[in-house]
Amino acid sequence: MGLFSFGSKKDKVRKMLESNQIETVVEQALKDNKMINSLFELLNEKNPGIIGDSLLALTSILERNKEMLTRNLKKESILKCLDLVKVKNPYVKENAMMFLGFLMRENPEIFMDFREEIIRGIKETLELGDKNDKAFALLMIGEFKLSEFKPQVEELANMEDKIILPFEGMKWVPLGNIAKETLEKLR
């Protein structure tokens, strides 16, 4: 341990990510909460590569030890990830979707603590997002059974635009198909 080990490890983690040491970051983070917190801090970086790598590492940590990660998860981090789903950079967008998708499936109760913010974010995404953003919003609507969005989901049910999401079976699928599956979950 260094003399000043009480502070953030953000700079150390950034350097490791810049050196393509994602697996090393994950292994160390599984033993050190400060590393996890630093990964969340790095979601505010300007460099999309660092943001994407941080999300990738966070997803890997979540897959290996969800309790450790969720203990360190703050409201601001979830909201930041929801914002990152809407960015144009595909590496950041895809990794944000992967992280949130895994988190939704494994810990849906976490999202209920932020229900109002999620509803606001979904509403904004349905109004302003591209077809892939809307598809991800539909997945969230279905997962959380947000029936207040049923009219907007119905509007998308006939859309033939093909979407690409980073999940199995979600590449080149018509947006309308996802809307129809979401409607089934809302019944």
Short mmCIF file of N, CA and C in Angstrom, two decimals:
data_model
loop_
_atom_site.label_atom_id
_atom_site.label_comp_id
_atom_site.label_asym_id
_atom_site.label_seq_id
_atom_site.Cartn_x
_atom_site.Cartn_y
_atom_site.Cartn_z
N MET A 1 0.83 -1.19 0.00
CA MET A 1 0.00 0.00 0.00
C MET A 1 0.88 1.25 0.00
N GLY A 2 0.51 2.19 -0.81
CA GLY A 2 1.24 3.44 -0.86
C GLY A 2 0.90 4.33 0.32
N LEU A 3 1.68 5.32 0.50
CA LEU A 3 1.51 6.24 1.61
C LEU A 3 0.16 6.95 1.53
N PHE A 4 -0.31 7.29 0.33
CA PHE A 4 -1.56 8.01 0.16
C PHE A 4 -2.61 7.14 -0.52
N SER A 5 -2.87 5.98 0.00
CA SER A 5 -3.78 5.04 -0.64
C SER A 5 -5.25 5.35 -0.38
N PHE A 6 -5.53 6.40 0.37
CA PHE A 6 -6.92 6.71 0.73
C PHE A 6 -7.67 7.44 -0.37
N GLY A 7 -7.02 7.97 -1.35
CA GLY A 7 -7.67 8.76 -2.40
C GLY A 7 -8.20 7.92 -3.54
N SER A 8 -8.70 8.61 -4.53
CA SER A 8 -9.23 7.96 -5.72
C SER A 8 -8.09 7.30 -6.50
N LYS A 9 -8.45 6.23 -7.17
CA LYS A 9 -7.48 5.54 -8.02
C LYS A 9 -7.79 5.79 -9.49
N LYS A 10 -8.50 6.86 -9.75
CA LYS A 10 -8.95 7.17 -11.10
C LYS A 10 -7.79 7.28 -12.08
N ASP A 11 -6.74 8.00 -11.72
CA ASP A 11 -5.60 8.16 -12.64
C ASP A 11 -4.91 6.83 -12.92
N LYS A 12 -4.77 6.02 -11.90
CA LYS A 12 -4.16 4.70 -12.07
C LYS A 12 -5.02 3.84 -13.01
N VAL A 13 -6.33 3.85 -12.78
CA VAL A 13 -7.23 3.04 -13.60
C VAL A 13 -7.23 3.55 -15.04
N ARG A 14 -7.24 4.87 -15.22
CA ARG A 14 -7.20 5.44 -16.58
C ARG A 14 -5.95 4.96 -17.31
N LYS A 15 -4.80 5.03 -16.64
CA LYS A 15 -3.54 4.60 -17.28
C LYS A 15 -3.60 3.12 -17.64
N MET A 16 -4.18 2.31 -16.78
CA MET A 16 -4.29 0.88 -17.07
C MET A 16 -5.20 0.65 -18.27
N LEU A 17 -6.30 1.38 -18.34
CA LEU A 17 -7.21 1.23 -19.48
C LEU A 17 -6.54 1.70 -20.76
N GLU A 18 -5.78 2.80 -20.67
CA GLU A 18 -5.06 3.31 -21.85
C GLU A 18 -4.02 2.31 -22.33
N SER A 19 -3.53 1.46 -21.43
CA SER A 19 -2.53 0.44 -21.78
C SER A 19 -3.19 -0.90 -22.11
N ASN A 20 -4.51 -0.86 -22.30
CA ASN A 20 -5.27 -2.06 -22.69
C ASN A 20 -5.18 -3.17 -21.65
N GLN A 21 -5.25 -2.80 -20.38
CA GLN A 21 -5.18 -3.76 -19.28
C GLN A 21 -6.55 -3.92 -18.61
N ILE A 22 -7.58 -4.06 -19.40
CA ILE A 22 -8.94 -4.14 -18.85
C ILE A 22 -9.08 -5.32 -17.90
N GLU A 23 -8.57 -6.47 -18.27
CA GLU A 23 -8.70 -7.65 -17.40
C GLU A 23 -8.00 -7.44 -16.07
N THR A 24 -6.85 -6.79 -16.08
CA THR A 24 -6.14 -6.50 -14.84
C THR A 24 -6.96 -5.55 -13.97
N VAL A 25 -7.58 -4.55 -14.60
CA VAL A 25 -8.45 -3.62 -13.86
C VAL A 25 -9.58 -4.40 -13.21
N VAL A 26 -10.20 -5.29 -13.95
CA VAL A 26 -11.32 -6.08 -13.43
C VAL A 26 -10.87 -6.92 -12.24
N GLU A 27 -9.75 -7.63 -12.40
CA GLU A 27 -9.24 -8.48 -11.32
C GLU A 27 -8.95 -7.67 -10.06
N GLN A 28 -8.34 -6.49 -10.22
CA GLN A 28 -8.04 -5.66 -9.06
C GLN A 28 -9.31 -5.06 -8.46
N ALA A 29 -10.25 -4.69 -9.32
CA ALA A 29 -11.51 -4.10 -8.83
C ALA A 29 -12.32 -5.11 -8.03
N LEU A 30 -12.21 -6.38 -8.35
CA LEU A 30 -12.92 -7.41 -7.60
C LEU A 30 -12.42 -7.53 -6.17
N LYS A 31 -11.27 -6.91 -5.90
CA LYS A 31 -10.69 -6.93 -4.55
C LYS A 31 -10.69 -5.55 -3.90
N ASP A 32 -11.05 -4.51 -4.65
CA ASP A 32 -10.86 -3.14 -4.16
C ASP A 32 -12.00 -2.23 -4.62
N ASN A 33 -12.83 -1.83 -3.68
CA ASN A 33 -13.96 -0.95 -3.98
C ASN A 33 -13.53 0.37 -4.63
N LYS A 34 -12.35 0.85 -4.27
CA LYS A 34 -11.88 2.12 -4.84
C LYS A 34 -11.68 2.02 -6.35
N MET A 35 -11.30 0.85 -6.81
CA MET A 35 -11.14 0.65 -8.25
C MET A 35 -12.51 0.73 -8.94
N ILE A 36 -13.52 0.12 -8.34
CA ILE A 36 -14.87 0.18 -8.90
C ILE A 36 -15.36 1.62 -8.93
N ASN A 37 -15.17 2.32 -7.82
CA ASN A 37 -15.60 3.73 -7.77
C ASN A 37 -14.87 4.56 -8.82
N SER A 38 -13.59 4.26 -9.06
CA SER A 38 -12.83 4.98 -10.08
C SER A 38 -13.39 4.71 -11.47
N LEU A 39 -13.81 3.48 -11.73
CA LEU A 39 -14.43 3.17 -13.03
C LEU A 39 -15.69 3.99 -13.23
N PHE A 40 -16.48 4.12 -12.18
CA PHE A 40 -17.68 4.96 -12.29
C PHE A 40 -17.30 6.42 -12.52
N GLU A 41 -16.25 6.90 -11.85
CA GLU A 41 -15.78 8.27 -12.07
C GLU A 41 -15.35 8.49 -13.51
N LEU A 42 -14.74 7.48 -14.12
CA LEU A 42 -14.23 7.60 -15.49
C LEU A 42 -15.36 7.67 -16.53
N LEU A 43 -16.58 7.43 -16.14
CA LEU A 43 -17.71 7.57 -17.07
C LEU A 43 -17.93 9.04 -17.44
N ASN A 44 -17.28 9.95 -16.71
CA ASN A 44 -17.40 11.37 -17.00
C ASN A 44 -16.23 11.91 -17.82
N GLU A 45 -15.37 11.05 -18.28
CA GLU A 45 -14.22 11.45 -19.10
C GLU A 45 -14.69 11.98 -20.45
N LYS A 46 -13.82 12.68 -21.13
CA LYS A 46 -14.11 13.15 -22.48
C LYS A 46 -13.75 12.09 -23.53
N ASN A 47 -12.78 11.25 -23.23
CA ASN A 47 -12.30 10.24 -24.16
C ASN A 47 -13.29 9.07 -24.24
N PRO A 48 -13.96 8.87 -25.38
CA PRO A 48 -14.95 7.80 -25.48
C PRO A 48 -14.34 6.41 -25.30
N GLY A 49 -13.07 6.24 -25.64
CA GLY A 49 -12.42 4.95 -25.44
C GLY A 49 -12.34 4.58 -23.96
N ILE A 50 -12.00 5.57 -23.14
CA ILE A 50 -11.91 5.34 -21.69
C ILE A 50 -13.31 5.05 -21.13
N ILE A 51 -14.30 5.79 -21.59
CA ILE A 51 -15.68 5.56 -21.12
C ILE A 51 -16.13 4.15 -21.51
N GLY A 52 -15.93 3.79 -22.76
CA GLY A 52 -16.33 2.46 -23.22
C GLY A 52 -15.61 1.35 -22.49
N ASP A 53 -14.30 1.52 -22.29
CA ASP A 53 -13.53 0.51 -21.56
C ASP A 53 -14.00 0.41 -20.10
N SER A 54 -14.32 1.55 -19.49
CA SER A 54 -14.81 1.54 -18.11
C SER A 54 -16.12 0.76 -18.03
N LEU A 55 -17.01 1.01 -18.98
CA LEU A 55 -18.29 0.28 -19.01
C LEU A 55 -18.06 -1.21 -19.23
N LEU A 56 -17.13 -1.54 -20.10
CA LEU A 56 -16.80 -2.94 -20.35
C LEU A 56 -16.29 -3.61 -19.07
N ALA A 57 -15.41 -2.93 -18.36
CA ALA A 57 -14.88 -3.46 -17.10
C ALA A 57 -15.98 -3.59 -16.05
N LEU A 58 -16.84 -2.59 -15.96
CA LEU A 58 -17.95 -2.64 -14.99
C LEU A 58 -18.88 -3.82 -15.28
N THR A 59 -19.15 -4.07 -16.55
CA THR A 59 -20.01 -5.20 -16.92
C THR A 59 -19.35 -6.51 -16.52
N SER A 60 -18.06 -6.62 -16.75
CA SER A 60 -17.33 -7.83 -16.39
C SER A 60 -17.34 -8.04 -14.87
N ILE A 61 -17.18 -6.98 -14.12
CA ILE A 61 -17.25 -7.07 -12.65
C ILE A 61 -18.64 -7.50 -12.23
N LEU A 62 -19.65 -6.92 -12.85
CA LEU A 62 -21.04 -7.25 -12.53
C LEU A 62 -21.32 -8.73 -12.79
N GLU A 63 -20.79 -9.25 -13.88
CA GLU A 63 -20.99 -10.66 -14.22
C GLU A 63 -20.32 -11.59 -13.20
N ARG A 64 -19.21 -11.14 -12.65
CA ARG A 64 -18.45 -12.00 -11.73
C ARG A 64 -18.85 -11.85 -10.27
N ASN A 65 -19.25 -10.63 -9.89
CA ASN A 65 -19.60 -10.40 -8.48
C ASN A 65 -20.59 -9.24 -8.40
N LYS A 66 -21.85 -9.53 -8.68
CA LYS A 66 -22.84 -8.46 -8.75
C LYS A 66 -23.03 -7.76 -7.40
N GLU A 67 -22.88 -8.49 -6.30
CA GLU A 67 -23.07 -7.86 -4.99
C GLU A 67 -22.02 -6.77 -4.74
N MET A 68 -20.79 -7.07 -5.11
CA MET A 68 -19.72 -6.09 -4.89
C MET A 68 -19.98 -4.84 -5.73
N LEU A 69 -20.37 -5.05 -6.97
CA LEU A 69 -20.61 -3.89 -7.83
C LEU A 69 -21.83 -3.10 -7.36
N THR A 70 -22.92 -3.77 -7.05
CA THR A 70 -24.14 -3.04 -6.68
C THR A 70 -23.98 -2.31 -5.34
N ARG A 71 -23.11 -2.79 -4.48
CA ARG A 71 -22.84 -2.07 -3.23
C ARG A 71 -22.22 -0.70 -3.51
N ASN A 72 -21.50 -0.60 -4.61
CA ASN A 72 -20.81 0.64 -4.97
C ASN A 72 -21.59 1.49 -5.98
N LEU A 73 -22.74 1.01 -6.38
CA LEU A 73 -23.53 1.69 -7.40
C LEU A 73 -24.34 2.82 -6.79
N LYS A 74 -24.20 4.00 -7.36
CA LYS A 74 -24.93 5.17 -6.88
C LYS A 74 -25.93 5.62 -7.95
N LYS A 75 -26.91 6.35 -7.50
CA LYS A 75 -27.96 6.85 -8.40
C LYS A 75 -27.34 7.60 -9.59
N GLU A 76 -26.36 8.44 -9.32
CA GLU A 76 -25.73 9.24 -10.37
C GLU A 76 -25.10 8.35 -11.44
N SER A 77 -24.56 7.21 -11.02
CA SER A 77 -23.91 6.30 -11.97
C SER A 77 -24.93 5.67 -12.91
N ILE A 78 -26.06 5.26 -12.36
CA ILE A 78 -27.11 4.68 -13.21
C ILE A 78 -27.62 5.73 -14.19
N LEU A 79 -27.86 6.93 -13.70
CA LEU A 79 -28.35 8.00 -14.57
C LEU A 79 -27.32 8.34 -15.64
N LYS A 80 -26.04 8.32 -15.28
CA LYS A 80 -24.99 8.58 -16.27
C LYS A 80 -25.00 7.49 -17.34
N CYS A 81 -25.16 6.25 -16.94
CA CYS A 81 -25.21 5.15 -17.92
C CYS A 81 -26.42 5.28 -18.83
N LEU A 82 -27.55 5.71 -18.27
CA LEU A 82 -28.73 5.93 -19.10
C LEU A 82 -28.47 7.02 -20.14
N ASP A 83 -27.74 8.06 -19.75
CA ASP A 83 -27.36 9.11 -20.70
C ASP A 83 -26.40 8.57 -21.76
N LEU A 84 -25.49 7.69 -21.36
CA LEU A 84 -24.49 7.16 -22.29
C LEU A 84 -25.11 6.26 -23.36
N VAL A 85 -26.28 5.71 -23.08
CA VAL A 85 -26.99 4.91 -24.08
C VAL A 85 -27.37 5.78 -25.28
N LYS A 86 -27.51 7.08 -25.07
CA LYS A 86 -27.98 7.98 -26.11
C LYS A 86 -26.85 8.66 -26.90
N VAL A 87 -25.60 8.39 -26.55
CA VAL A 87 -24.50 9.05 -27.27
C VAL A 87 -24.33 8.45 -28.66
N LYS A 88 -23.67 9.16 -29.52
CA LYS A 88 -23.48 8.71 -30.90
C LYS A 88 -22.35 7.68 -31.04
N ASN A 89 -21.37 7.72 -30.15
CA ASN A 89 -20.24 6.80 -30.26
C ASN A 89 -20.72 5.37 -30.03
N PRO A 90 -20.57 4.50 -31.04
CA PRO A 90 -21.11 3.14 -30.91
C PRO A 90 -20.44 2.30 -29.82
N TYR A 91 -19.16 2.52 -29.55
CA TYR A 91 -18.46 1.75 -28.51
C TYR A 91 -19.03 2.09 -27.13
N VAL A 92 -19.25 3.37 -26.89
CA VAL A 92 -19.83 3.80 -25.61
C VAL A 92 -21.27 3.34 -25.51
N LYS A 93 -22.05 3.59 -26.55
CA LYS A 93 -23.47 3.23 -26.56
C LYS A 93 -23.67 1.74 -26.31
N GLU A 94 -22.94 0.92 -27.05
CA GLU A 94 -23.08 -0.54 -26.93
C GLU A 94 -22.70 -1.02 -25.53
N ASN A 95 -21.60 -0.51 -24.99
CA ASN A 95 -21.18 -0.94 -23.66
C ASN A 95 -22.10 -0.43 -22.57
N ALA A 96 -22.69 0.75 -22.75
CA ALA A 96 -23.68 1.24 -21.78
C ALA A 96 -24.92 0.35 -21.82
N MET A 97 -25.35 -0.03 -23.01
CA MET A 97 -26.50 -0.92 -23.14
C MET A 97 -26.21 -2.29 -22.50
N MET A 98 -25.02 -2.80 -22.73
CA MET A 98 -24.65 -4.10 -22.16
C MET A 98 -24.67 -4.04 -20.63
N PHE A 99 -24.07 -3.00 -20.08
CA PHE A 99 -24.03 -2.85 -18.62
C PHE A 99 -25.44 -2.74 -18.05
N LEU A 100 -26.23 -1.84 -18.60
CA LEU A 100 -27.58 -1.65 -18.09
C LEU A 100 -28.47 -2.86 -18.34
N GLY A 101 -28.28 -3.51 -19.49
CA GLY A 101 -29.05 -4.71 -19.78
C GLY A 101 -28.80 -5.81 -18.77
N PHE A 102 -27.54 -6.03 -18.46
CA PHE A 102 -27.19 -7.04 -17.47
C PHE A 102 -27.72 -6.64 -16.09
N LEU A 103 -27.58 -5.38 -15.76
CA LEU A 103 -28.06 -4.88 -14.47
C LEU A 103 -29.58 -5.02 -14.36
N MET A 104 -30.29 -4.74 -15.45
CA MET A 104 -31.76 -4.88 -15.45
C MET A 104 -32.17 -6.32 -15.18
N ARG A 105 -31.51 -7.25 -15.85
CA ARG A 105 -31.87 -8.66 -15.69
C ARG A 105 -31.51 -9.19 -14.30
N GLU A 106 -30.36 -8.79 -13.80
CA GLU A 106 -29.87 -9.35 -12.55
C GLU A 106 -30.34 -8.61 -11.30
N ASN A 107 -30.60 -7.33 -11.41
CA ASN A 107 -30.96 -6.51 -10.25
C ASN A 107 -32.05 -5.50 -10.58
N PRO A 108 -33.21 -5.94 -11.05
CA PRO A 108 -34.24 -4.97 -11.44
C PRO A 108 -34.70 -4.07 -10.28
N GLU A 109 -34.56 -4.55 -9.06
CA GLU A 109 -35.00 -3.74 -7.91
C GLU A 109 -34.20 -2.45 -7.78
N ILE A 110 -32.97 -2.44 -8.25
CA ILE A 110 -32.16 -1.22 -8.19
C ILE A 110 -32.83 -0.10 -8.99
N PHE A 111 -33.37 -0.47 -10.14
CA PHE A 111 -33.99 0.54 -11.00
C PHE A 111 -35.26 1.11 -10.38
N MET A 112 -35.92 0.33 -9.57
CA MET A 112 -37.16 0.82 -8.97
C MET A 112 -36.88 1.94 -7.97
N ASP A 113 -35.68 1.98 -7.44
CA ASP A 113 -35.29 3.09 -6.57
C ASP A 113 -35.20 4.41 -7.35
N PHE A 114 -35.05 4.30 -8.67
CA PHE A 114 -34.89 5.47 -9.52
C PHE A 114 -36.02 5.55 -10.55
N ARG A 115 -37.18 5.06 -10.19
CA ARG A 115 -38.31 4.92 -11.12
C ARG A 115 -38.63 6.22 -11.86
N GLU A 116 -38.74 7.32 -11.16
CA GLU A 116 -39.11 8.59 -11.81
C GLU A 116 -38.06 9.04 -12.83
N GLU A 117 -36.80 8.90 -12.47
CA GLU A 117 -35.73 9.28 -13.40
C GLU A 117 -35.71 8.39 -14.63
N ILE A 118 -35.97 7.10 -14.41
CA ILE A 118 -36.00 6.16 -15.53
C ILE A 118 -37.17 6.49 -16.46
N ILE A 119 -38.31 6.76 -15.89
CA ILE A 119 -39.48 7.11 -16.70
C ILE A 119 -39.20 8.37 -17.52
N ARG A 120 -38.58 9.35 -16.89
CA ARG A 120 -38.23 10.58 -17.59
C ARG A 120 -37.24 10.29 -18.73
N GLY A 121 -36.25 9.45 -18.46
CA GLY A 121 -35.26 9.11 -19.47
C GLY A 121 -35.86 8.32 -20.63
N ILE A 122 -36.77 7.40 -20.33
CA ILE A 122 -37.43 6.62 -21.37
C ILE A 122 -38.29 7.53 -22.24
N LYS A 123 -39.02 8.43 -21.60
CA LYS A 123 -39.88 9.36 -22.34
C LYS A 123 -39.04 10.19 -23.31
N GLU A 124 -37.93 10.71 -22.83
CA GLU A 124 -37.03 11.51 -23.67
C GLU A 124 -36.47 10.68 -24.82
N THR A 125 -36.10 9.44 -24.53
CA THR A 125 -35.54 8.56 -25.56
C THR A 125 -36.57 8.24 -26.63
N LEU A 126 -37.80 7.98 -26.22
CA LEU A 126 -38.85 7.68 -27.20
C LEU A 126 -39.14 8.89 -28.09
N GLU A 127 -38.98 10.08 -27.55
CA GLU A 127 -39.23 11.30 -28.32
C GLU A 127 -38.06 11.68 -29.21
N LEU A 128 -36.83 11.56 -28.70
CA LEU A 128 -35.66 12.11 -29.39
C LEU A 128 -34.64 11.09 -29.88
N GLY A 129 -34.73 9.87 -29.41
CA GLY A 129 -33.71 8.88 -29.72
C GLY A 129 -33.82 8.32 -31.13
N ASP A 130 -32.73 7.70 -31.57
CA ASP A 130 -32.77 7.01 -32.86
C ASP A 130 -33.47 5.66 -32.67
N LYS A 131 -33.58 4.89 -33.73
CA LYS A 131 -34.34 3.64 -33.66
C LYS A 131 -33.71 2.64 -32.68
N ASN A 132 -32.39 2.63 -32.56
CA ASN A 132 -31.74 1.73 -31.61
C ASN A 132 -31.98 2.17 -30.17
N ASP A 133 -31.95 3.49 -29.94
CA ASP A 133 -32.25 4.02 -28.62
C ASP A 133 -33.67 3.65 -28.22
N LYS A 134 -34.59 3.81 -29.17
CA LYS A 134 -36.00 3.48 -28.90
C LYS A 134 -36.16 2.00 -28.60
N ALA A 135 -35.43 1.16 -29.32
CA ALA A 135 -35.50 -0.29 -29.07
C ALA A 135 -35.03 -0.60 -27.65
N PHE A 136 -33.96 0.04 -27.20
CA PHE A 136 -33.48 -0.19 -25.85
C PHE A 136 -34.50 0.31 -24.83
N ALA A 137 -35.12 1.45 -25.11
CA ALA A 137 -36.16 1.97 -24.22
C ALA A 137 -37.32 0.98 -24.14
N LEU A 138 -37.67 0.36 -25.27
CA LEU A 138 -38.73 -0.65 -25.27
C LEU A 138 -38.36 -1.84 -24.37
N LEU A 139 -37.11 -2.25 -24.42
CA LEU A 139 -36.68 -3.34 -23.54
C LEU A 139 -36.86 -2.97 -22.07
N MET A 140 -36.52 -1.73 -21.73
CA MET A 140 -36.69 -1.26 -20.36
C MET A 140 -38.16 -1.21 -19.98
N ILE A 141 -38.98 -0.72 -20.88
CA ILE A 141 -40.43 -0.64 -20.63
C ILE A 141 -40.98 -2.04 -20.34
N GLY A 142 -40.58 -3.02 -21.15
CA GLY A 142 -41.04 -4.38 -20.95
C GLY A 142 -40.51 -5.00 -19.68
N GLU A 143 -39.24 -4.78 -19.41
CA GLU A 143 -38.61 -5.36 -18.22
C GLU A 143 -39.27 -4.86 -16.94
N PHE A 144 -39.60 -3.57 -16.92
CA PHE A 144 -40.16 -2.98 -15.71
C PHE A 144 -41.68 -2.84 -15.76
N LYS A 145 -42.26 -3.38 -16.84
CA LYS A 145 -43.72 -3.36 -17.00
C LYS A 145 -44.29 -1.97 -16.78
N LEU A 146 -43.75 -1.01 -17.52
CA LEU A 146 -44.15 0.40 -17.40
C LEU A 146 -45.34 0.65 -18.33
N SER A 147 -46.51 0.26 -17.88
CA SER A 147 -47.71 0.31 -18.73
C SER A 147 -48.10 1.73 -19.11
N GLU A 148 -47.59 2.73 -18.43
CA GLU A 148 -47.91 4.11 -18.80
C GLU A 148 -47.38 4.46 -20.20
N PHE A 149 -46.48 3.63 -20.73
CA PHE A 149 -45.93 3.86 -22.06
C PHE A 149 -46.64 3.05 -23.14
N LYS A 150 -47.70 2.37 -22.78
CA LYS A 150 -48.38 1.51 -23.75
C LYS A 150 -48.77 2.24 -25.04
N PRO A 151 -49.32 3.47 -24.99
CA PRO A 151 -49.65 4.17 -26.24
C PRO A 151 -48.44 4.41 -27.14
N GLN A 152 -47.30 4.79 -26.56
CA GLN A 152 -46.09 5.02 -27.36
C GLN A 152 -45.56 3.70 -27.94
N VAL A 153 -45.68 2.62 -27.18
CA VAL A 153 -45.23 1.32 -27.66
C VAL A 153 -46.11 0.88 -28.83
N GLU A 154 -47.40 1.09 -28.70
CA GLU A 154 -48.33 0.73 -29.78
C GLU A 154 -48.01 1.49 -31.06
N GLU A 155 -47.61 2.76 -30.93
CA GLU A 155 -47.25 3.55 -32.11
C GLU A 155 -46.05 2.95 -32.86
N LEU A 156 -45.17 2.27 -32.15
CA LEU A 156 -43.96 1.71 -32.75
C LEU A 156 -44.17 0.28 -33.28
N ALA A 157 -45.32 -0.30 -33.01
CA ALA A 157 -45.56 -1.72 -33.32
C ALA A 157 -45.52 -2.03 -34.82
N ASN A 158 -45.74 -1.06 -35.67
CA ASN A 158 -45.73 -1.32 -37.12
C ASN A 158 -44.46 -0.84 -37.81
N MET A 159 -43.48 -0.40 -37.03
CA MET A 159 -42.23 0.10 -37.61
C MET A 159 -41.41 -1.06 -38.17
N GLU A 160 -41.00 -0.92 -39.40
CA GLU A 160 -40.21 -1.96 -40.06
C GLU A 160 -38.71 -1.67 -40.02
N ASP A 161 -38.32 -0.48 -39.54
CA ASP A 161 -36.90 -0.13 -39.46
C ASP A 161 -36.16 -1.19 -38.66
N LYS A 162 -35.06 -1.67 -39.19
CA LYS A 162 -34.26 -2.70 -38.52
C LYS A 162 -33.33 -2.04 -37.50
N ILE A 163 -33.22 -2.68 -36.35
CA ILE A 163 -32.37 -2.15 -35.28
C ILE A 163 -31.21 -3.11 -35.03
N ILE A 164 -30.22 -2.59 -34.35
CA ILE A 164 -29.08 -3.40 -33.93
C ILE A 164 -28.80 -3.05 -32.47
N LEU A 165 -29.01 -4.04 -31.60
CA LEU A 165 -28.66 -3.90 -30.19
C LEU A 165 -27.63 -4.96 -29.85
N PRO A 166 -26.81 -4.71 -28.83
CA PRO A 166 -25.72 -5.65 -28.53
C PRO A 166 -26.16 -6.87 -27.72
N PHE A 167 -27.34 -7.39 -28.01
CA PHE A 167 -27.85 -8.55 -27.28
C PHE A 167 -28.16 -9.66 -28.26
N GLU A 168 -28.09 -10.87 -27.79
CA GLU A 168 -28.36 -12.02 -28.65
C GLU A 168 -29.77 -11.91 -29.23
N GLY A 169 -29.86 -12.12 -30.53
CA GLY A 169 -31.15 -12.07 -31.22
C GLY A 169 -31.67 -10.66 -31.47
N MET A 170 -30.85 -9.66 -31.28
CA MET A 170 -31.29 -8.28 -31.42
C MET A 170 -30.53 -7.54 -32.52
N LYS A 171 -30.18 -8.23 -33.57
CA LYS A 171 -29.50 -7.60 -34.69
C LYS A 171 -30.36 -7.77 -35.94
N TRP A 172 -30.62 -6.67 -36.61
CA TRP A 172 -31.43 -6.63 -37.83
C TRP A 172 -32.86 -7.10 -37.59
N VAL A 173 -33.39 -6.73 -36.44
CA VAL A 173 -34.77 -7.06 -36.08
C VAL A 173 -35.60 -5.80 -36.29
N PRO A 174 -36.80 -5.92 -36.87
CA PRO A 174 -37.64 -4.74 -37.01
C PRO A 174 -38.02 -4.17 -35.63
N LEU A 175 -37.96 -2.87 -35.54
CA LEU A 175 -38.33 -2.19 -34.29
C LEU A 175 -39.74 -2.59 -33.86
N GLY A 176 -40.64 -2.76 -34.84
CA GLY A 176 -42.02 -3.16 -34.53
C GLY A 176 -42.10 -4.50 -33.81
N ASN A 177 -41.20 -5.42 -34.13
CA ASN A 177 -41.19 -6.72 -33.44
C ASN A 177 -40.88 -6.56 -31.96
N ILE A 178 -39.94 -5.69 -31.66
CA ILE A 178 -39.58 -5.44 -30.26
C ILE A 178 -40.75 -4.76 -29.55
N ALA A 179 -41.42 -3.84 -30.25
CA ALA A 179 -42.59 -3.17 -29.67
C ALA A 179 -43.69 -4.19 -29.38
N LYS A 180 -43.91 -5.13 -30.29
CA LYS A 180 -44.94 -6.15 -30.08
C LYS A 180 -44.60 -7.05 -28.89
N GLU A 181 -43.33 -7.43 -28.76
CA GLU A 181 -42.90 -8.23 -27.62
C GLU A 181 -43.09 -7.45 -26.32
N THR A 182 -42.83 -6.16 -26.37
CA THR A 182 -43.00 -5.31 -25.20
C THR A 182 -44.48 -5.24 -24.81
N LEU A 183 -45.34 -5.09 -25.80
CA LEU A 183 -46.78 -5.06 -25.53
C LEU A 183 -47.25 -6.34 -24.86
N GLU A 184 -46.69 -7.49 -25.26
CA GLU A 184 -47.04 -8.76 -24.61
C GLU A 184 -46.68 -8.72 -23.12
N LYS A 185 -45.54 -8.13 -22.82
CA LYS A 185 -45.12 -8.05 -21.41
C LYS A 185 -45.98 -7.09 -20.60
N LEU A 186 -46.62 -6.15 -21.29
CA LEU A 186 -47.45 -5.16 -20.59
C LEU A 186 -48.88 -5.65 -20.34
N ARG A 187 -49.20 -6.83 -20.85
CA ARG A 187 -50.58 -7.36 -20.64
C ARG A 187 -50.76 -7.92 -19.28
#
